Amino acid sequence: MKILLVGNGGREHAIARALARTSTTDHPVELVVQAGNPGLERLGDSRTLDPLDPDDVLRRALGEQVDLVVVGPEAPLVAGIADAVLERGVPVFGPTRAAARLEASKSFAKQVMAAAGVATAASRTCRTIDEAGAALDAMGSPYVVKDDALAAGKGVVVTGSRDEALAHAAACLARQGGAVVIEEYLDGPEVSLFCLSDGATALPLVPAQDFKRAGDGGAGPNTGGMGAYSPLPWLPSGAVDQIVHDIAQPVIDEMARRGTPFVGLLYCGLAMTSKGIRVVEFNVRFGDPETQVVLERLDSPLAPLLHAAATGSLAGAAPPVWSPDAAVTVVMASGGYPGPADTGHAITGIDAAERLDGVHVIHAGTSEEITDDPADVAAGCCGFEPTLALVNSGGRVLDVVARAATVERARQRAYEAVGLIRFQGEHHRTDIATWPAGLDG
C-alpha cells in the first residue's frame, strides 16, 4: 500500500515509524512523506508540499498514485484537505472540514455532545468580555477558559486567578470572530483514548495519559504535551468499553445523523472525575505525544486499519494486537517553550540514546543546518563540503520513547536516554509516567 502522509512533526514521525515497523509481506507499506523533518525523511520518499493547500496535496496524491492519504495535523483537516482528495476518489484517513469542527470549535463539540447525551463539563460560550466575566463568576474557581478555535494544544488556561482567566478570555476575544468557552473544573486524572472511525464504527486503541503543563507537578503554562505513557495501571477494568459505549460511539452516531460522518481518528480527552467519566475535549487526529506511546505498543499492521477506516470497512477489519509492554515518552523542549523558542542550537547524543535497549527518538522540531563553526566554514572555502548539524528548530524538539516490560522500567530507560542528549536551553519534565496524575491542564 502506497501512503501519502501529510504533516512533518513528531506525531507524523511516530505514525510513519509505526507504519514502517508493522509493515509485513502480506501488508507492505511504501511511504511518501512531507519534507522538512530529518527523522521522518529517513522513512520514505520525501516531497515538498503545502499541507494547508488542498490543491497542492491533491496534486501530490494523484501524481504519486497513492492508495491512501493520511492527514496528521488538525489545521490541514480544517482547511479541507480531506474534502479535496475525496472528491477525486482517493481514500483519506482524516475527517472532512465539516466533521473536523469537533476540534475546530469547542462550542460545536458541546452541541454535539448535548445531542448525543455525552457527559461533559457544564459550560458557557462567550463572545464579549462581560459575558466571560459573568461566566467565570458562575463557574467558580479553578477557572477553565478555552479558545473556541484551533490553538495547537495551548488554547486552554486552568487557573485559580480570575484576573489571569479574564486576560486569556480577552486575548481570545480579540481575534476576529473570537469566542471562548468557559467551563466548570473537572477533578480527577486525565485519560486519552484514540478511536478509529469509518463513519459508523468506533474502534478503540489503548489508553494513554499525557502531561500538558510545562513544569513538574503540573506547574507552569499549558503546552502541547510534555510526555505520555501507556498502559495506565490505575485505570479501572472496563473503562475503555464504557468510554466507547457512552462517549465515542454516540458521538460518531450523532455526526452521521447530522450528515457529516466522522472518518479518521477521534481523540477523546477525558477526566475520570468523582462523578464519573467526563469529556474534557475532542480532537480529530492522533494526539501528540500520546501517539508515540500508543503506536509503540502496536504489534499488528497499522496500514490496513487506517485504510479500513478510510473505506468504510472497519467493522470487518482484523482487530489490532497490542504488546503487554509499557511505553513512556519524554519531550525535550527548547528554551522558552511554550513561549517564543530559543532555536538553532546543535543537538548531540541521539545516537548514544538510541543504542539503549528499547529506546528510539522521534523528531518533533529539528532541522539540518550548516554549522557556523570556523573550522567548518574554512573547510567549505577550501573546496570541502561544510558540515550539516542537527539543530532545534521548534518548541518541542525531541520525543524520547522507551519500551520495556513495566511502566517504571520504561520510565527509567527513557530518562536514561534523555540524559545522553544535549542542546542549549533544553528543558523537560522529570515526573512523566508518575501516577495517578491530576488534571494536568
Coordinates of N, CA, C and O in Angstrom, one line a residue, residues 15-113:
I15 N 3.8 8.2 13.5 CA 2.9 7.4 12.6 C 3.7 6.7 11.5 O 3.5 5.5 11.2
A16 N 4.6 7.4 10.9 CA 5.4 6.8 9.8 C 6.3 5.7 10.3 O 6.4 4.6 9.7
R17 N 6.8 5.9 11.5 CA 7.6 4.8 12.1 C 6.8 3.5 12.4 O 7.2 2.4 12.1
A18 N 5.5 3.8 12.9 CA 4.6 2.6 13.1 C 4.2 2.0 11.8 O 4.1 0.7 11.8
L19 N 3.9 2.7 10.8 CA 3.6 2.1 9.5 C 4.7 1.3 9.0 O 4.5 0.2 8.5
A20 N 5.9 1.8 9.1 CA 7.1 1.1 8.6 C 7.4 -0.1 9.4 O 7.7 -1.2 8.9
R21 N 7.3 0.0 10.7 CA 7.7 -1.0 11.7 C 6.7 -2.2 11.6 O 7.1 -3.4 11.8
T22 N 5.5 -1.9 11.3 CA 4.5 -3.0 11.3 C 4.2 -3.5 9.8 O 3.2 -4.2 9.6
S23 N 4.9 -3.0 8.9 CA 4.8 -3.4 7.5 C 5.2 -4.9 7.4 O 6.2 -5.3 8.0
T24 N 4.4 -5.7 6.7 CA 4.7 -7.1 6.6 C 4.7 -7.5 5.1 O 4.3 -6.8 4.2
T25 N 5.0 -8.8 4.8 CA 5.0 -9.3 3.5 C 3.5 -9.2 3.0 O 3.3 -8.9 1.8
D26 N 2.6 -9.6 3.8 CA 1.2 -9.5 3.4 C 0.6 -8.1 3.4 O -0.3 -7.8 2.6
H27 N 1.2 -7.2 4.1 CA 0.8 -5.8 4.2 C 2.0 -4.9 4.0 O 2.3 -4.1 4.9
P28 N 2.6 -4.9 2.8 CA 3.8 -4.0 2.7 C 3.4 -2.5 2.5 O 2.3 -2.2 2.0
V29 N 4.2 -1.6 3.0 CA 3.9 -0.2 3.0 C 5.0 0.5 2.3 O 6.2 0.3 2.6
E30 N 4.6 1.4 1.4 CA 5.5 2.4 0.8 C 5.1 3.8 1.2 O 3.9 4.1 1.0
L31 N 6.0 4.6 1.7 CA 5.6 5.9 2.3 C 6.1 7.0 1.4 O 7.3 7.0 1.0
V32 N 5.2 8.0 1.2 CA 5.6 9.3 0.7 C 5.4 10.3 1.8 O 4.2 10.4 2.3
V33 N 6.4 11.0 2.3 CA 6.3 11.9 3.5 C 6.6 13.3 3.1 O 7.2 13.6 2.1
Q34 N 6.1 14.2 3.9 CA 6.3 15.6 3.7 C 7.7 16.0 4.2 O 8.1 15.7 5.3
A35 N 8.4 16.7 3.3 CA 9.8 17.1 3.6 C 9.8 18.1 4.8 O 8.8 18.8 5.1
G36 N 11.0 18.1 5.4 CA 11.2 19.1 6.5 C 11.5 18.6 7.8 O 11.9 19.4 8.7
N37 N 11.4 17.3 8.0 CA 11.8 16.7 9.3 C 12.8 15.6 9.1 O 12.6 14.6 8.4
P38 N 14.1 15.8 9.5 CA 15.2 14.9 9.2 C 14.9 13.5 9.7 O 15.4 12.5 9.0
G39 N 14.2 13.3 10.8 CA 13.9 11.9 11.2 C 12.9 11.3 10.3 O 13.0 10.1 9.9
L40 N 11.8 12.0 10.0 CA 10.7 11.5 9.2 C 11.2 11.2 7.8 O 10.8 10.1 7.2
E41 N 12.1 12.0 7.2 CA 12.5 11.8 5.8 C 13.3 10.5 5.6 O 13.3 10.0 4.5
R42 N 13.8 9.9 6.7 CA 14.5 8.6 6.5 C 13.6 7.5 6.3 O 14.0 6.4 5.9
L43 N 12.3 7.7 6.5 CA 11.3 6.6 6.5 C 10.5 6.5 5.2 O 9.7 5.6 5.0
G44 N 10.8 7.4 4.3 CA 10.0 7.3 3.0 C 10.6 8.3 2.0 O 11.6 8.9 2.2
D45 N 10.0 8.4 0.8 CA 10.3 9.4 -0.2 C 9.8 10.7 0.2 O 8.6 10.9 0.3
S46 N 10.6 11.7 0.5 CA 10.2 13.0 0.9 C 9.8 13.9 -0.2 O 10.5 13.9 -1.2
R47 N 8.7 14.6 -0.1 CA 8.3 15.6 -1.1 C 7.9 16.9 -0.4 O 7.3 16.9 0.7
T48 N 8.1 18.0 -1.1 CA 7.7 19.3 -0.6 C 6.2 19.5 -1.0 O 5.9 19.3 -2.1
L49 N 5.4 19.9 0.0 CA 4.0 20.2 -0.3 C 3.5 21.2 0.8 O 4.1 21.3 1.9
D50 N 2.5 21.9 0.4 CA 1.8 22.8 1.4 C 0.7 22.1 2.0 O -0.4 21.9 1.3
P51 N 0.8 21.7 3.3 CA -0.3 20.9 3.9 C -1.6 21.7 4.1 O -2.6 21.0 4.3
L52 N -1.6 23.0 3.9 CA -2.8 23.8 4.0 C -3.5 24.1 2.7 O -4.5 24.8 2.7
D53 N -2.9 23.6 1.6 CA -3.4 23.9 0.3 C -4.0 22.6 -0.3 O -3.3 21.7 -0.7
P54 N -5.3 22.5 -0.3 CA -6.0 21.3 -0.8 C -5.5 20.9 -2.2 O -5.3 19.7 -2.5
D55 N -5.4 21.9 -3.1 CA -5.0 21.6 -4.4 C -3.6 21.0 -4.5 O -3.3 20.1 -5.3
D56 N -2.7 21.5 -3.7 CA -1.3 21.0 -3.7 C -1.2 19.6 -3.2 O -0.5 18.7 -3.7
V57 N -2.0 19.3 -2.1 CA -2.0 17.9 -1.6 C -2.6 17.0 -2.6 O -2.1 15.9 -2.8
L58 N -3.7 17.4 -3.2 CA -4.4 16.6 -4.2 C -3.4 16.3 -5.4 O -3.3 15.2 -5.9
R59 N -2.7 17.3 -5.8 CA -1.8 17.1 -6.9 C -0.7 16.1 -6.6 O -0.4 15.2 -7.4
R60 N -0.2 16.2 -5.3 CA 0.8 15.2 -4.9 C 0.2 13.8 -4.8 O 0.8 12.8 -5.2
A61 N -1.0 13.7 -4.3 CA -1.6 12.4 -4.1 C -1.9 11.7 -5.5 O -1.6 10.5 -5.6
L62 N -2.3 12.5 -6.4 CA -2.6 11.9 -7.8 C -1.3 11.6 -8.5 O -1.1 10.6 -9.2
G63 N -0.3 12.5 -8.4 CA 0.9 12.4 -9.0 C 1.7 11.1 -8.5 O 2.4 10.5 -9.3
E64 N 1.6 10.9 -7.2 CA 2.3 9.7 -6.7 C 1.5 8.4 -6.8 O 2.0 7.4 -6.4
Q65 N 0.2 8.6 -7.2 CA -0.7 7.4 -7.3 C -0.8 6.6 -6.0 O -0.6 5.4 -6.0
V66 N -1.1 7.3 -5.0 CA -1.1 6.7 -3.7 C -2.5 6.0 -3.5 O -3.5 6.3 -4.1
D67 N -2.5 5.0 -2.6 CA -3.7 4.2 -2.3 C -4.4 4.9 -1.1 O -5.6 4.6 -0.9
L68 N -3.7 5.7 -0.3 CA -4.3 6.3 0.9 C -3.6 7.5 1.2 O -2.4 7.6 1.2
V69 N -4.3 8.6 1.6 CA -3.8 9.8 2.2 C -4.1 9.8 3.7 O -5.2 9.6 4.1
V70 N -3.0 9.9 4.5 CA -3.2 10.0 6.0 C -2.8 11.5 6.4 O -1.7 11.9 6.1
V71 N -3.8 12.2 7.0 CA -3.6 13.6 7.4 C -3.3 13.6 8.9 O -4.1 13.2 9.7
G72 N -2.1 14.1 9.2 CA -1.7 14.1 10.6 C -2.2 15.2 11.4 O -2.9 15.0 12.4
P73 N -1.9 16.5 11.1 CA -2.3 17.6 11.9 C -3.7 18.0 11.7 O -4.4 17.7 10.7
E74 N -4.2 18.9 12.6 CA -5.6 19.3 12.6 C -5.8 20.4 11.6 O -6.9 20.5 10.9
A75 N -4.8 21.4 11.4 CA -5.0 22.5 10.6 C -5.3 22.1 9.1 O -6.2 22.7 8.5
P76 N -4.6 21.2 8.5 CA -5.0 20.8 7.2 C -6.4 20.2 7.1 O -7.1 20.4 6.0
L77 N -6.9 19.5 8.1 CA -8.2 18.9 8.1 C -9.2 20.1 8.1 O -10.2 20.0 7.3
V78 N -9.0 21.1 8.9 CA -9.9 22.2 8.9 C -9.9 23.0 7.6 O -10.8 23.6 7.2
A79 N -8.7 22.9 6.9 CA -8.6 23.6 5.7 C -9.2 22.9 4.5 O -9.3 23.4 3.4
G80 N -9.7 21.6 4.8 CA -10.5 20.9 3.7 C -9.6 20.0 2.9 O -10.1 19.6 1.8
I81 N -8.5 19.5 3.4 CA -7.6 18.6 2.6 C -8.4 17.3 2.3 O -8.4 16.9 1.1
A82 N -9.1 16.8 3.3 CA -9.8 15.5 3.0 C -10.9 15.7 2.0 O -11.1 14.8 1.1
D83 N -11.6 16.8 2.0 CA -12.7 17.0 1.1 C -12.1 17.0 -0.4 O -12.7 16.4 -1.3
A84 N -11.0 17.7 -0.6 CA -10.5 17.8 -1.9 C -10.0 16.5 -2.5 O -10.2 16.1 -3.6
V85 N -9.4 15.7 -1.6 CA -8.8 14.4 -2.1 C -10.0 13.4 -2.3 O -10.0 12.6 -3.2
L86 N -10.9 13.4 -1.4 CA -12.1 12.5 -1.5 C -12.9 12.8 -2.8 O -13.4 11.8 -3.4
E87 N -13.0 14.0 -3.2 CA -13.7 14.3 -4.4 C -13.1 13.7 -5.7 O -13.8 13.5 -6.7
R88 N -11.8 13.4 -5.6 CA -11.1 12.7 -6.7 C -11.0 11.2 -6.5 O -10.3 10.5 -7.2
G89 N -11.7 10.7 -5.5 CA -11.8 9.2 -5.3 C -10.6 8.6 -4.6 O -10.5 7.3 -4.6
V90 N -9.8 9.4 -3.9 CA -8.7 8.8 -3.2 C -9.1 8.6 -1.7 O -9.5 9.6 -1.1
P91 N -8.9 7.4 -1.1 CA -9.3 7.3 0.3 C -8.4 8.2 1.2 O -7.2 8.3 0.9
V92 N -9.1 8.7 2.2 CA -8.4 9.6 3.1 C -8.7 9.2 4.6 O -9.8 9.0 4.9
F93 N -7.6 9.0 5.4 CA -7.8 8.9 6.8 C -7.7 10.2 7.4 O -6.6 10.8 7.6
G94 N -8.9 10.7 7.8 CA -9.0 12.1 8.3 C -10.4 12.6 8.0 O -10.9 12.4 6.9
P95 N -11.0 13.4 8.8 CA -12.4 13.9 8.6 C -12.4 15.0 7.6 O -11.4 15.7 7.4
T96 N -13.6 15.2 7.1 CA -13.9 16.4 6.2 C -13.8 17.7 7.1 O -13.8 17.6 8.3
R97 N -13.9 18.8 6.4 CA -13.8 20.1 7.1 C -15.0 20.2 8.0 O -14.9 20.7 9.2
A98 N -16.2 19.7 7.6 CA -17.4 19.8 8.4 C -17.3 19.0 9.7 O -17.6 19.4 10.8
A99 N -16.7 17.7 9.5 CA -16.6 16.9 10.7 C -15.4 17.3 11.6 O -15.5 17.1 12.8
A100 N -14.4 18.0 11.0 CA -13.3 18.5 11.8 C -13.7 19.6 12.8 O -12.9 20.0 13.6
R101 N -14.9 20.1 12.7 CA -15.4 21.1 13.6 C -15.4 20.6 15.0 O -15.4 21.4 16.0
L102 N -15.4 19.3 15.2 CA -15.4 18.8 16.6 C -14.1 19.3 17.3 O -14.2 19.4 18.5
E103 N -13.1 19.5 16.6 CA -11.9 20.1 17.2 C -11.8 21.6 17.0 O -11.4 22.4 17.9
A104 N -12.2 22.1 15.8 CA -12.0 23.5 15.5 C -12.9 24.4 16.3 O -12.6 25.6 16.5
S105 N -14.0 23.9 16.8 CA -14.9 24.7 17.6 C -15.3 24.0 18.9 O -16.1 23.0 18.8
K106 N -14.9 24.4 20.0 CA -15.3 23.8 21.3 C -16.8 23.9 21.5 O -17.4 23.0 22.0
S107 N -17.4 25.0 21.1 CA -18.8 25.2 21.2 C -19.6 24.2 20.4 O -20.6 23.7 20.8
F108 N -19.1 24.0 19.2 CA -19.8 23.0 18.3 C -19.7 21.6 18.9 O -20.7 20.8 19.0
A109 N -18.5 21.2 19.5 CA -18.4 19.9 20.1 C -19.3 19.8 21.3 O -19.9 18.7 21.5
K110 N -19.5 20.9 22.0 CA -20.5 20.9 23.2 C -21.9 20.6 22.6 O -22.7 19.9 23.3
Q111 N -22.3 21.2 21.5 CA -23.6 21.0 20.9 C -23.8 19.5 20.5 O -24.8 18.9 20.8
V112 N -22.7 18.9 19.9 CA -22.8 17.5 19.5 C -22.9 16.6 20.7 O -23.7 15.7 20.8
M113 N -22.2 16.9 21.8 CA -22.3 16.1 23.0 C -23.6 16.2 23.6 O -24.2 15.2 24.1

